[in-house]
mmCIF file of C-alpha atoms in Angstrom:
data_model
loop_
_atom_site.group_PDB
_atom_site.id
_atom_site.type_symbol
_atom_site.label_atom_id
_atom_site.label_comp_id
_atom_site.label_asym_id
_atom_site.label_seq_id
_atom_site.Cartn_x
_atom_site.Cartn_y
_atom_site.Cartn_z
ATOM 1 C CA UNK W 1 110.356 -70.239 70.182
ATOM 2 C CA UNK W 2 107.119 -68.771 68.802
ATOM 3 C CA UNK W 3 106.453 -71.874 66.705
ATOM 4 C CA UNK W 4 106.804 -74.019 69.830
ATOM 5 C CA UNK W 5 104.550 -71.683 71.813
ATOM 6 C CA UNK W 6 101.720 -71.564 69.284
ATOM 7 C CA UNK W 7 101.874 -75.305 68.611
ATOM 8 C CA UNK W 8 101.717 -76.029 72.331
ATOM 9 C CA UNK W 9 98.604 -73.851 72.725
ATOM 10 C CA UNK W 10 96.686 -76.210 70.428
ATOM 11 C CA UNK W 11 98.403 -79.288 71.827
ATOM 12 C CA UNK W 12 97.222 -78.384 75.344
ATOM 13 C CA UNK W 13 93.586 -78.042 74.241
ATOM 14 C CA UNK W 14 92.691 -81.778 74.350
ATOM 15 C CA UNK W 15 94.569 -82.148 77.644
ATOM 16 C CA UNK W 16 92.492 -79.423 79.272
ATOM 17 C CA UNK W 17 89.165 -80.403 77.754
ATOM 18 C CA UNK W 18 89.532 -84.173 78.132
ATOM 19 C CA UNK W 19 92.309 -85.319 80.446
ATOM 20 C CA UNK W 20 92.022 -82.830 83.293
ATOM 21 C CA UNK W 21 88.212 -82.866 83.133
ATOM 22 C CA UNK W 22 87.940 -86.659 83.370
ATOM 23 C CA UNK W 23 90.714 -86.957 85.951
ATOM 24 C CA UNK W 24 89.069 -84.353 88.172
ATOM 25 C CA UNK W 25 85.630 -85.926 87.771
ATOM 26 C CA UNK W 26 86.633 -89.486 88.713
ATOM 27 C CA UNK W 27 88.812 -88.677 91.746
ATOM 28 C CA UNK W 28 85.973 -88.252 94.298
ATOM 29 C CA UNK W 29 84.233 -91.397 93.012
ATOM 30 C CA UNK W 30 87.438 -93.438 93.094
ATOM 31 C CA UNK W 31 88.279 -92.187 96.589
ATOM 32 C CA UNK W 32 84.820 -93.151 97.863
ATOM 33 C CA UNK W 33 84.924 -96.607 96.226
ATOM 34 C CA UNK W 34 88.459 -97.387 97.387
ATOM 35 C CA UNK W 35 87.755 -96.022 100.872
ATOM 36 C CA UNK W 36 84.700 -98.286 101.040
ATOM 37 C CA UNK W 37 86.739 -101.320 99.993
ATOM 38 C CA UNK W 38 84.853 -101.721 96.707
ATOM 39 C CA UNK W 39 87.773 -102.588 94.409
ATOM 40 C CA UNK W 40 85.509 -103.927 91.643
ATOM 41 C CA UNK W 41 83.610 -100.643 91.374
ATOM 42 C CA UNK W 42 86.903 -98.708 91.387
ATOM 43 C CA UNK W 43 88.247 -100.844 88.516
ATOM 44 C CA UNK W 44 85.032 -100.262 86.583
ATOM 45 C CA UNK W 45 85.235 -96.497 87.142
ATOM 46 C CA UNK W 46 88.797 -96.369 85.836
ATOM 47 C CA UNK W 47 87.998 -98.587 82.852
ATOM 48 C CA UNK W 48 85.065 -96.388 81.826
ATOM 49 C CA UNK W 49 87.203 -93.258 82.316
ATOM 50 C CA UNK W 50 89.933 -94.722 80.088
ATOM 51 C CA UNK W 51 87.319 -95.637 77.498
ATOM 52 C CA UNK W 52 85.928 -92.097 77.482
ATOM 53 C CA UNK W 53 89.423 -90.585 77.337
ATOM 54 C CA UNK W 54 90.369 -92.694 74.304
ATOM 55 C CA UNK W 55 87.040 -91.872 72.636
ATOM 56 C CA UNK W 56 88.063 -88.191 72.553
ATOM 57 C CA UNK W 57 91.885 -88.368 72.576
ATOM 58 C CA UNK W 58 92.454 -90.706 69.624
ATOM 59 C CA UNK W 59 90.513 -88.684 67.029
ATOM 60 C CA UNK W 60 91.965 -85.455 68.465
ATOM 61 C CA UNK W 61 95.459 -86.887 67.975
ATOM 62 C CA UNK W 62 94.821 -87.964 64.406
ATOM 63 C CA UNK W 63 93.220 -84.628 63.515
ATOM 64 C CA UNK W 64 96.066 -82.568 65.000
ATOM 65 C CA UNK W 65 98.714 -84.692 63.261
ATOM 66 C CA UNK W 66 97.081 -85.055 59.830
ATOM 67 C CA UNK W 67 95.537 -81.584 59.593
ATOM 68 C CA UNK W 68 98.184 -79.616 61.507
ATOM 69 C CA UNK W 69 98.890 -77.377 58.509
ATOM 70 C CA UNK W 70 95.289 -76.360 57.744
ATOM 71 C CA UNK W 71 94.519 -75.913 61.467
ATOM 72 C CA UNK W 72 97.505 -73.600 62.044
ATOM 73 C CA UNK W 73 96.747 -71.743 58.803
ATOM 74 C CA UNK W 74 93.126 -71.162 59.796
ATOM 75 C CA UNK W 75 93.799 -70.150 63.390
ATOM 76 C CA UNK W 76 97.046 -68.161 63.261
ATOM 77 C CA UNK W 77 98.103 -67.173 59.731
ATOM 78 C CA UNK W 78 97.417 -63.460 59.470
ATOM 79 C CA UNK W 79 99.367 -60.247 60.010
ATOM 80 C CA UNK W 80 102.963 -60.994 60.965
ATOM 81 C CA UNK W 81 102.273 -64.748 61.050
ATOM 82 C CA UNK W 82 103.413 -65.891 57.592
ATOM 83 C CA UNK W 83 103.050 -69.070 55.517
ATOM 84 C CA UNK W 84 106.577 -70.031 56.607
ATOM 85 C CA UNK W 85 105.472 -69.691 60.230
ATOM 86 C CA UNK W 86 102.494 -71.952 59.502
ATOM 87 C CA UNK W 87 104.811 -74.622 58.093
ATOM 88 C CA UNK W 88 107.201 -74.393 61.054
ATOM 89 C CA UNK W 89 104.436 -74.410 63.653
ATOM 90 C CA UNK W 90 102.529 -77.253 61.962
ATOM 91 C CA UNK W 91 105.592 -79.515 62.121
ATOM 92 C CA UNK W 92 105.921 -78.966 65.849
ATOM 93 C CA UNK W 93 102.176 -79.390 66.404
ATOM 94 C CA UNK W 94 102.204 -82.758 64.626
ATOM 95 C CA UNK W 95 105.166 -83.884 66.767
ATOM 96 C CA UNK W 96 103.630 -82.645 70.028
ATOM 97 C CA UNK W 97 100.290 -84.229 69.148
ATOM 98 C CA UNK W 98 101.723 -87.731 68.890
ATOM 99 C CA UNK W 99 101.696 -87.618 72.673
ATOM 100 C CA UNK W 100 98.101 -86.410 73.132
ATOM 101 C CA UNK W 101 96.743 -89.843 74.204
ATOM 102 C CA UNK W 102 99.610 -90.147 76.691
ATOM 103 C CA UNK W 103 99.044 -86.647 78.128
ATOM 104 C CA UNK W 104 95.343 -87.428 78.568
ATOM 105 C CA UNK W 105 95.877 -90.923 80.007
ATOM 106 C CA UNK W 106 98.342 -89.579 82.579
ATOM 107 C CA UNK W 107 95.623 -87.287 83.929
ATOM 108 C CA UNK W 108 93.094 -90.136 83.938
ATOM 109 C CA UNK W 109 95.397 -92.707 85.567
ATOM 110 C CA UNK W 110 97.041 -90.610 88.290
ATOM 111 C CA UNK W 111 93.815 -90.380 90.357
ATOM 112 C CA UNK W 112 94.408 -94.108 90.934
ATOM 113 C CA UNK W 113 97.334 -93.032 93.139
ATOM 114 C CA UNK W 114 95.733 -89.931 94.651
ATOM 115 C CA UNK W 115 92.615 -91.856 95.693
ATOM 116 C CA UNK W 116 94.922 -94.105 97.728
ATOM 117 C CA UNK W 117 96.700 -91.108 99.312
ATOM 118 C CA UNK W 118 99.846 -91.815 97.287
ATOM 119 C CA UNK W 119 101.252 -88.592 95.857
ATOM 120 C CA UNK W 120 104.915 -89.620 95.897
ATOM 121 C CA UNK W 121 104.791 -92.358 93.249
ATOM 122 C CA UNK W 122 103.360 -90.260 90.386
ATOM 123 C CA UNK W 123 105.846 -87.504 91.272
ATOM 124 C CA UNK W 124 108.785 -89.921 91.058
ATOM 125 C CA UNK W 125 107.536 -91.292 87.742
ATOM 126 C CA UNK W 126 107.050 -87.755 86.407
ATOM 127 C CA UNK W 127 110.642 -86.898 87.359
ATOM 128 C CA UNK W 128 111.896 -89.897 85.370
ATOM 129 C CA UNK W 129 109.851 -88.727 82.387
ATOM 130 C CA UNK W 130 111.251 -85.204 82.825
ATOM 131 C CA UNK W 131 114.804 -86.557 82.587
ATOM 132 C CA UNK W 132 113.821 -88.480 79.429
ATOM 133 C CA UNK W 133 112.391 -85.255 78.021
ATOM 134 C CA UNK W 134 115.553 -83.303 78.821
ATOM 135 C CA UNK W 135 117.875 -85.909 77.303
ATOM 136 C CA UNK W 136 115.582 -86.289 74.291
ATOM 137 C CA UNK W 137 115.619 -82.537 73.714
ATOM 138 C CA UNK W 138 119.400 -82.379 73.862
ATOM 139 C CA UNK W 139 119.742 -85.269 71.409
ATOM 140 C CA UNK W 140 116.935 -84.515 68.946
ATOM 141 C CA UNK W 141 117.199 -80.741 68.654
ATOM 142 C CA UNK W 142 120.305 -81.093 66.476
ATOM 143 C CA UNK W 143 118.982 -83.415 63.738
ATOM 144 C CA UNK W 144 115.309 -82.339 63.915
ATOM 145 C CA UNK W 145 115.743 -78.730 65.093
ATOM 146 C CA UNK W 146 112.556 -77.310 66.681
ATOM 147 C CA UNK W 147 110.543 -80.439 65.796
ATOM 148 C CA UNK W 148 112.909 -82.442 68.011
ATOM 149 C CA UNK W 149 111.456 -80.640 71.039
ATOM 150 C CA UNK W 150 107.974 -81.866 70.122
ATOM 151 C CA UNK W 151 109.172 -85.422 69.522
ATOM 152 C CA UNK W 152 111.042 -85.516 72.858
ATOM 153 C CA UNK W 153 108.017 -84.146 74.725
ATOM 154 C CA UNK W 154 105.673 -86.720 73.186
ATOM 155 C CA UNK W 155 108.134 -89.565 73.836
ATOM 156 C CA UNK W 156 108.575 -88.581 77.489
ATOM 157 C CA UNK W 157 104.787 -88.497 77.931
ATOM 158 C CA UNK W 158 104.560 -92.080 76.630
ATOM 159 C CA UNK W 159 107.357 -93.112 79.006
ATOM 160 C CA UNK W 160 105.448 -91.491 81.868
ATOM 161 C CA UNK W 161 102.114 -93.156 81.079
ATOM 162 C CA UNK W 162 103.899 -96.484 80.538
ATOM 163 C CA UNK W 163 105.493 -96.283 83.989
ATOM 164 C CA UNK W 164 102.202 -95.250 85.616
ATOM 165 C CA UNK W 165 100.364 -98.139 83.939
ATOM 166 C CA UNK W 166 103.094 -100.625 84.936
ATOM 167 C CA UNK W 167 103.038 -99.586 88.610
ATOM 168 C CA UNK W 168 99.222 -99.570 88.831
ATOM 169 C CA UNK W 169 99.027 -102.998 87.166
ATOM 170 C CA UNK W 170 101.792 -104.420 89.379
ATOM 171 C CA UNK W 171 99.934 -103.276 92.490
ATOM 172 C CA UNK W 172 96.623 -104.618 91.167
ATOM 173 C CA UNK W 173 95.117 -101.121 91.204
ATOM 174 C CA UNK W 174 93.916 -101.284 87.623
ATOM 175 C CA UNK W 175 92.527 -104.261 85.730
ATOM 176 C CA UNK W 176 91.527 -103.594 82.097
ATOM 177 C CA UNK W 177 88.253 -105.366 81.361
ATOM 178 C CA UNK W 178 87.084 -107.001 78.127
ATOM 179 C CA UNK W 179 84.892 -104.030 77.219
ATOM 180 C CA UNK W 180 87.796 -101.579 77.416
ATOM 181 C CA UNK W 181 90.115 -103.797 75.374
ATOM 182 C CA UNK W 182 87.463 -104.384 72.721
ATOM 183 C CA UNK W 183 86.469 -100.730 72.435
ATOM 184 C CA UNK W 184 90.066 -99.471 72.396
ATOM 185 C CA UNK W 185 90.764 -101.319 69.137
ATOM 186 C CA UNK W 186 87.504 -100.094 67.615
ATOM 187 C CA UNK W 187 88.228 -96.502 68.637
ATOM 188 C CA UNK W 188 91.735 -96.728 67.163
ATOM 189 C CA UNK W 189 90.391 -98.124 63.890
ATOM 190 C CA UNK W 190 87.738 -95.390 63.688
ATOM 191 C CA UNK W 191 90.356 -92.684 64.346
ATOM 192 C CA UNK W 192 92.615 -94.066 61.609
ATOM 193 C CA UNK W 193 89.725 -94.144 59.123
ATOM 194 C CA UNK W 194 88.969 -90.548 60.069
ATOM 195 C CA UNK W 195 92.626 -89.692 59.497
ATOM 196 C CA UNK W 196 92.543 -91.143 55.981
ATOM 197 C CA UNK W 197 89.412 -89.145 55.214
ATOM 198 C CA UNK W 198 91.044 -85.969 56.535
ATOM 199 C CA UNK W 199 94.189 -86.582 54.497
ATOM 200 C CA UNK W 200 92.303 -86.942 51.224
ATOM 201 C CA UNK W 201 89.929 -84.135 52.160
#
């Protein structure tokens, strides 16, 4: 339980610093643009928010996965927190962190519903993801032990963001532009290069 707790403290850091911050910042702008009937400006706001979220979330993900051991060692390993605890916590942190982009994107995409006074849809989608998380925990905790909890949590976050994206796209409430698509691949490549450097460092 302690390994899960400490790993989640670090896992929540990018969500608080990136996802919640961006989601909170764009909501008033989106509401004003949508209320004024300016769909093009609203699409642009969401695209730039997604771009900014990926700029921070992708390298944060790679760093937390690749360097989970050294990070946990540096932050927590002292006193009663042993090397064995570092190993156990690092495994969970790496699993949790696979979902960091999804956690962040959920916070950035849900204002697309709130700005249109739709609070029911994201709640329904979150409930579906919660069921996926519960089932995933029950299945994965046996073969993967405590790491299974992290894997199930990350997987359910990706299910949630996938459903949110699908509904927004189906309703025409989000249209990814060429700039976002181009930069997303570049940001992913840069994060992977950083991950290789971290691994060998």
